[in-house]
């Protein structure tokens, strides 16, 4: 078999961030090649380099076959016909006008070749999503692509549609095309791929040129090795003694009760997009429509409570995106500490603000969070990412909180700040608080959690106790494997 | 307010005045310019009557300006102030003749009705925007036309003064806001406007409500995560805007026209638009509102003087206002861009536009 794409030791940095740090990928014609890795591992960046959207800093990229990308967010023009969508960008012209008859003949023969009939005159918007996706595949083929890159193609498909798509990809491979399949679903890789490349932190860490490989092996390669588990964790004996009456937060996740007790850090793991974000919003009363069930804080059902009432009941939130949800970057640090809903202690008669008390409190929070700033009158947006994160963590852990929902609390934060934030979360639990730690960083989960719940497709795939904290175990649950087994 | 926006404002005023001068010179001849200048000054400030007219014009501008300013500060780009203004005026014209009692009580009840109807109109805008998911900017603008039309319809069909033929207007109000100077329109509504300014300043700078408004305007998502429920809060802010604009309508009827006269309050030349311009021109939350309103009012009364002296339409004031506003928005946008050199490039274009728009109205 001849080679369709070869990337060797590709490097790419954005400022100080190394997106690709020695990524290699070799795809042969006539094969389906799985490209897997955690979020932010560099898969998309590598594909952008292959497509020519980005230029690599160094390394060798040789796309022998012309590449074509089918994105996760389909780029369908809904008002156009299927045919016009397919030929968009390179339509056959006759005297300056689009020659649709020639185009239709060409597209029809292409569809026959891969046994994929589509109603070419229909309006694209009327097609189901799965058909729109197939239309995009025909489009890249029409544009003479021989290397088809599919980015998370099954995210929106039902199992049946997924099978149909895989059948199509098989036929494409049989016709001599090469397919790169980017996915988080390791079972699909196991089922359909001929070869697999695993990327971790911008570097190719493992690859199988041919079968056999198993989803479990891939999962282990994806998350990598871990050392010194449980650095800052409290002793296990303590946590196992707590009784059911000390449940501070409980949520009904698709029929399974997710409970967090006082003194406990419960981790929530899972590949991004399996419902973690919706869960956080649901708990805090910020979801537009409820996808999960009953929420209780301290034993009281709070389903119909506003976010404000939930906060008054002791709920605190460290959001994943602190710039968007956790701070107002144009406002001062003081304003960011007291927030839009000023606590009653800082309010005098007629709603007058007690600014001196506010300033004093803000200074205390800043000191406790070790936030580096010139004064509390500085704008929050002038703080570095790590410092802003520290500020938000310090504010949410400051006072009155019973349970903290920490969503990616150390994302984009340097090592030292991340360590400090984890220590503070652990201390919060050790002093009787409850922490729900939603994170995609397994190291972080292993370091401070008492147990880890894994989410897969909006449901609890399994729960893992401290003794079972291994990447392989978590990885297989995250990939949707061995659900039953993990429960036992 | 930093020196940059002060400089931008001064530059904008110069540009506006130069343009006005050029138009006058082109229409009436350059020899008329000194006469026009004198006529402007005497029209706006030349006598007690002129002062009275300018202040009386500034009153509705201030009240609607505060209303607009509250909405803008919360990041809600509601431009329904002219409609709320009309709603308040119609309410005053309809209620005042129907309510018995001593003069002062009549005035209080009438103004209360104006506030209530202005607030109700605003609530309809907010609820409509939330239910239909139509952008509040679009809906509120359309609702202004609806307000004008409904006002005409209601006045013709229900509240028309039977003694008057040919003019669509309500009956005369039995009691008015007392005049402060005879032979002028200088009425006591000015105290209401000044009181509103002081309360506005205090609330914005010293109170919990102002703090919440400010933080909500800076990041509504952060406010929501801190417990400010989005829908309810936007409704409250819009109702506050409507109350002030409704009050302005009532004051205008009880202080100037003494009845609701169709077409006198609404339309493209509505004082509520001048109020919106004031809210955009003046840094939010400062008492610069008062000189700002006096400036905009003097443009109108002064140019009326120019019209009498050299025959150039006083509609020129609209042109000058527009030019000043564009120049100020440009100056602020530039100041903001230069103060944020490393703005995130991947921020969506719509988000960026909104920032610039917000920058146009934020201090």
Tab-separated table of C-alpha atoms in Angstrom, chain A residues 128-379:
chain	number	residue	atom	x	y	z
A	128	UNK	CA	-31.681	14.822	8.460
A	129	UNK	CA	-28.320	15.547	10.063
A	130	UNK	CA	-26.901	12.156	9.120
A	131	UNK	CA	-27.694	12.837	5.455
A	132	UNK	CA	-26.229	16.324	5.637
A	133	UNK	CA	-23.060	14.731	6.924
A	134	UNK	CA	-23.011	12.277	4.020
A	135	UNK	CA	-23.576	15.214	1.695
A	136	UNK	CA	-20.436	16.813	3.094
A	137	UNK	CA	-18.515	13.625	2.458
A	138	UNK	CA	-19.659	13.692	-1.166
A	139	UNK	CA	-18.628	17.335	-1.246
A	140	UNK	CA	-15.031	16.686	-0.240
A	141	UNK	CA	-14.923	13.802	-2.727
A	142	UNK	CA	-16.281	16.083	-5.454
A	143	UNK	CA	-13.459	18.470	-4.659
A	144	UNK	CA	-11.056	15.627	-5.465
A	145	UNK	CA	-10.033	14.810	-1.913
A	146	UNK	CA	-8.489	11.399	-1.471
A	147	UNK	CA	-7.708	11.714	2.217
A	148	UNK	CA	-10.928	12.271	4.138
A	149	UNK	CA	-10.563	13.619	7.657
A	150	UNK	CA	-13.642	13.125	9.829
A	151	UNK	CA	-13.691	15.150	13.066
A	152	UNK	CA	-15.940	13.470	15.658
A	153	UNK	CA	-18.374	12.299	12.990
A	154	UNK	CA	-20.522	10.184	15.288
A	155	UNK	CA	-21.183	12.829	17.937
A	156	UNK	CA	-24.616	13.599	16.497
A	157	UNK	CA	-25.526	10.200	15.099
A	158	UNK	CA	-27.674	7.389	16.421
A	159	UNK	CA	-26.086	3.935	16.640
A	160	UNK	CA	-27.841	2.862	13.461
A	161	UNK	CA	-26.650	5.906	11.544
A	162	UNK	CA	-23.182	5.326	12.938
A	163	UNK	CA	-23.166	1.816	11.467
A	164	UNK	CA	-24.246	3.226	8.107
A	165	UNK	CA	-21.477	5.831	8.235
A	166	UNK	CA	-18.885	3.184	9.020
A	167	UNK	CA	-20.114	1.114	6.087
A	168	UNK	CA	-19.591	4.142	3.869
A	169	UNK	CA	-16.107	4.757	5.243
A	170	UNK	CA	-15.250	1.092	4.568
A	171	UNK	CA	-16.384	1.465	0.945
A	172	UNK	CA	-14.305	4.629	0.596
A	173	UNK	CA	-11.259	2.783	1.883
A	174	UNK	CA	-11.961	-0.087	-0.490
A	175	UNK	CA	-11.945	2.453	-3.336
A	176	UNK	CA	-8.418	3.429	-2.434
A	177	UNK	CA	-9.177	6.524	-0.360
A	178	UNK	CA	-7.631	7.059	3.038
A	179	UNK	CA	-9.763	8.056	6.043
A	180	UNK	CA	-8.621	9.732	9.262
A	181	UNK	CA	-11.181	9.283	12.021
A	182	UNK	CA	-10.859	11.654	14.973
A	183	UNK	CA	-12.939	10.417	17.879
A	184	UNK	CA	-13.194	10.041	21.622
A	185	UNK	CA	-15.201	6.852	21.342
A	186	UNK	CA	-12.641	4.111	21.643
A	187	UNK	CA	-15.088	1.347	20.913
A	188	UNK	CA	-15.647	2.825	17.487
A	189	UNK	CA	-11.914	2.895	16.903
A	190	UNK	CA	-11.730	-0.717	17.958
A	191	UNK	CA	-14.591	-1.626	15.637
A	192	UNK	CA	-13.728	0.205	12.453
A	193	UNK	CA	-10.104	1.344	12.303
A	194	UNK	CA	-7.202	-0.430	10.628
A	195	UNK	CA	-4.542	1.597	12.396
A	196	UNK	CA	-4.434	3.949	15.386
A	197	UNK	CA	-2.287	6.897	16.439
A	198	UNK	CA	-2.486	8.259	19.988
A	199	UNK	CA	-1.508	11.857	20.738
A	200	UNK	CA	-0.880	13.163	24.231
A	201	UNK	CA	0.170	16.745	24.976
A	202	UNK	CA	1.024	17.411	21.331
A	203	UNK	CA	3.227	14.356	20.979
A	204	UNK	CA	2.559	11.010	19.347
A	205	UNK	CA	2.927	8.574	22.219
A	206	UNK	CA	1.795	5.353	20.611
A	207	UNK	CA	0.661	3.895	17.329
A	208	UNK	CA	-0.565	0.597	16.000
A	209	UNK	CA	0.053	0.112	12.272
A	210	UNK	CA	-2.268	-2.845	12.120
A	211	UNK	CA	-4.631	-4.877	14.214
A	212	UNK	CA	-4.937	-6.153	16.856
A	213	UNK	CA	-5.461	-3.394	19.417
A	214	UNK	CA	-8.098	-3.059	22.083
A	215	UNK	CA	-10.026	-0.090	23.427
A	216	UNK	CA	-8.518	-0.676	26.848
A	217	UNK	CA	-4.994	-0.505	25.493
A	218	UNK	CA	-5.803	2.689	23.622
A	219	UNK	CA	-7.362	4.211	26.760
A	220	UNK	CA	-4.227	3.482	28.756
A	221	UNK	CA	-2.049	5.039	26.058
A	222	UNK	CA	-4.305	8.101	25.901
A	223	UNK	CA	-4.144	9.037	29.557
A	224	UNK	CA	-0.580	7.885	30.139
A	225	UNK	CA	1.152	6.817	33.293
A	226	UNK	CA	0.657	8.303	36.720
A	227	UNK	CA	2.925	8.460	39.685
A	228	UNK	CA	2.525	9.258	43.372
A	229	UNK	CA	-1.233	8.953	43.589
A	230	UNK	CA	-2.923	10.574	46.545
A	231	UNK	CA	-0.414	13.203	47.604
A	232	UNK	CA	-2.675	15.545	49.496
A	233	UNK	CA	-5.562	13.236	50.261
A	234	UNK	CA	-7.031	12.827	53.693
A	235	UNK	CA	-6.817	9.447	55.343
A	236	UNK	CA	-9.244	6.962	53.921
A	237	UNK	CA	-10.563	5.781	57.258
A	238	UNK	CA	-12.125	9.161	57.949
A	239	UNK	CA	-14.090	9.353	54.759
A	240	UNK	CA	-15.541	5.889	54.995
A	241	UNK	CA	-17.068	6.618	58.403
A	242	UNK	CA	-19.361	9.406	57.261
A	243	UNK	CA	-22.985	8.405	57.274
A	244	UNK	CA	-25.792	9.095	54.833
A	245	UNK	CA	-27.206	11.864	56.997
A	246	UNK	CA	-24.195	14.010	56.107
A	247	UNK	CA	-25.030	14.127	52.410
A	248	UNK	CA	-24.699	17.791	51.504
A	249	UNK	CA	-25.416	17.625	47.801
A	250	UNK	CA	-27.309	15.054	45.849
A	251	UNK	CA	-28.281	15.028	42.192
A	252	UNK	CA	-30.307	12.563	40.207
A	253	UNK	CA	-28.214	11.849	37.117
A	254	UNK	CA	-30.312	9.818	34.732
A	255	UNK	CA	-31.625	7.564	37.507
A	256	UNK	CA	-28.418	7.275	39.515
A	257	UNK	CA	-28.017	9.362	42.649
A	258	UNK	CA	-24.786	11.319	42.744
A	259	UNK	CA	-24.203	12.271	46.385
A	260	UNK	CA	-21.464	14.319	48.017
A	261	UNK	CA	-21.044	14.076	51.795
A	262	UNK	CA	-19.505	16.591	54.156
A	263	UNK	CA	-15.740	16.201	54.267
A	264	UNK	CA	-15.622	14.554	50.886
A	265	UNK	CA	-14.202	15.433	47.476
A	266	UNK	CA	-16.091	13.589	44.752
A	267	UNK	CA	-14.495	13.701	41.337
A	268	UNK	CA	-16.475	13.660	38.131
A	269	UNK	CA	-14.470	12.385	35.183
A	270	UNK	CA	-15.400	11.909	31.580
A	271	UNK	CA	-14.478	12.946	28.089
A	272	UNK	CA	-15.657	16.530	27.526
A	273	UNK	CA	-19.149	16.743	26.149
A	274	UNK	CA	-20.641	13.819	28.046
A	275	UNK	CA	-22.900	15.990	30.158
A	276	UNK	CA	-20.525	17.416	32.771
A	277	UNK	CA	-21.243	21.004	31.802
A	278	UNK	CA	-24.989	20.450	31.837
A	279	UNK	CA	-24.631	18.801	35.254
A	280	UNK	CA	-22.821	21.825	36.698
A	281	UNK	CA	-25.411	24.221	35.283
A	282	UNK	CA	-28.208	22.015	36.531
A	283	UNK	CA	-26.874	21.938	40.088
A	284	UNK	CA	-26.454	25.719	40.151
A	285	UNK	CA	-29.840	26.482	38.622
A	286	UNK	CA	-28.299	28.043	35.514
A	287	UNK	CA	-29.533	25.504	32.953
A	288	UNK	CA	-32.032	26.746	30.393
A	289	UNK	CA	-33.894	23.429	30.451
A	290	UNK	CA	-33.423	20.665	32.964
A	291	UNK	CA	-31.872	17.491	31.611
A	292	UNK	CA	-31.138	15.946	34.982
A	293	UNK	CA	-33.420	15.196	37.889
A	294	UNK	CA	-33.843	16.195	41.507
A	295	UNK	CA	-31.185	18.369	43.180
A	296	UNK	CA	-30.969	18.545	46.959
A	297	UNK	CA	-28.712	20.724	49.111
A	298	UNK	CA	-28.378	19.652	52.738
A	299	UNK	CA	-31.361	17.341	52.336
A	300	UNK	CA	-33.700	20.026	50.989
A	301	UNK	CA	-34.932	19.680	47.433
A	302	UNK	CA	-34.009	22.874	45.575
A	303	UNK	CA	-35.318	22.082	42.091
A	304	UNK	CA	-37.465	25.181	41.894
A	305	UNK	CA	-35.032	27.464	43.713
A	306	UNK	CA	-33.281	30.341	41.996
A	307	UNK	CA	-29.515	30.455	41.767
A	308	UNK	CA	-29.594	33.108	44.474
A	309	UNK	CA	-31.547	30.927	46.896
A	310	UNK	CA	-29.205	28.021	46.218
A	311	UNK	CA	-26.214	30.216	46.958
A	312	UNK	CA	-27.844	31.339	50.183
A	313	UNK	CA	-28.266	27.659	51.070
A	314	UNK	CA	-24.475	27.311	50.810
A	315	UNK	CA	-23.844	26.330	47.205
A	316	UNK	CA	-20.721	27.790	45.599
A	317	UNK	CA	-19.480	27.529	42.035
A	318	UNK	CA	-16.033	27.739	40.475
A	319	UNK	CA	-16.985	27.829	36.792
A	320	UNK	CA	-14.890	26.306	34.030
A	321	UNK	CA	-14.556	29.619	32.244
A	322	UNK	CA	-13.885	32.201	34.946
A	323	UNK	CA	-13.676	35.075	32.490
A	324	UNK	CA	-17.130	34.343	31.155
A	325	UNK	CA	-19.010	33.068	34.192
A	326	UNK	CA	-16.871	33.860	37.206
A	327	UNK	CA	-15.790	37.472	36.886
A	328	UNK	CA	-16.441	40.850	35.327
A	329	UNK	CA	-13.076	41.769	33.849
A	330	UNK	CA	-13.924	45.496	33.485
A	331	UNK	CA	-14.843	45.770	37.151
A	332	UNK	CA	-12.468	46.180	40.093
A	333	UNK	CA	-11.183	43.290	42.147
A	334	UNK	CA	-13.332	44.506	45.033
A	335	UNK	CA	-16.476	44.409	42.904
A	336	UNK	CA	-15.536	40.944	41.748
A	337	UNK	CA	-15.179	39.758	45.319
A	338	UNK	CA	-18.526	41.103	46.542
A	339	UNK	CA	-20.270	40.136	43.238
A	340	UNK	CA	-23.515	41.521	41.843
A	341	UNK	CA	-25.489	40.189	44.804
A	342	UNK	CA	-23.812	42.040	47.653
A	343	UNK	CA	-24.043	40.087	50.933
A	344	UNK	CA	-26.407	41.772	53.445
A	345	UNK	CA	-23.575	42.500	55.889
A	346	UNK	CA	-22.259	45.134	53.486
A	347	UNK	CA	-25.588	46.878	53.051
A	348	UNK	CA	-26.771	49.677	55.320
A	349	UNK	CA	-30.011	51.649	55.415
A	350	UNK	CA	-31.836	52.355	52.134
A	351	UNK	CA	-29.514	49.933	50.378
A	352	UNK	CA	-26.403	52.029	51.033
A	353	UNK	CA	-23.198	50.099	50.457
A	354	UNK	CA	-20.740	49.911	53.336
A	355	UNK	CA	-17.743	50.380	51.097
A	356	UNK	CA	-15.131	50.348	53.839
A	357	UNK	CA	-16.282	46.941	55.078
A	358	UNK	CA	-16.397	45.715	51.490
A	359	UNK	CA	-12.829	46.833	50.873
A	360	UNK	CA	-11.623	45.176	54.048
A	361	UNK	CA	-13.335	41.916	53.150
A	362	UNK	CA	-11.975	42.026	49.599
A	363	UNK	CA	-8.461	42.574	50.926
A	364	UNK	CA	-8.861	39.546	53.217
A	365	UNK	CA	-10.058	37.348	50.341
A	366	UNK	CA	-7.210	38.523	48.130
A	367	UNK	CA	-4.706	37.763	50.883
A	368	UNK	CA	-6.201	34.350	51.616
A	369	UNK	CA	-6.116	33.438	47.930
A	370	UNK	CA	-2.539	34.742	47.549
A	371	UNK	CA	-3.669	36.803	44.590
A	372	UNK	CA	-0.857	38.977	43.252
A	373	UNK	CA	-2.242	42.447	42.516
A	374	UNK	CA	-1.312	46.080	43.058
A	375	UNK	CA	-4.540	46.975	44.874
A	376	UNK	CA	-8.141	45.862	45.154
A	377	UNK	CA	-9.086	48.806	42.920
A	378	UNK	CA	-7.243	47.201	40.033
A	379	UNK	CA	-9.410	45.858	37.225
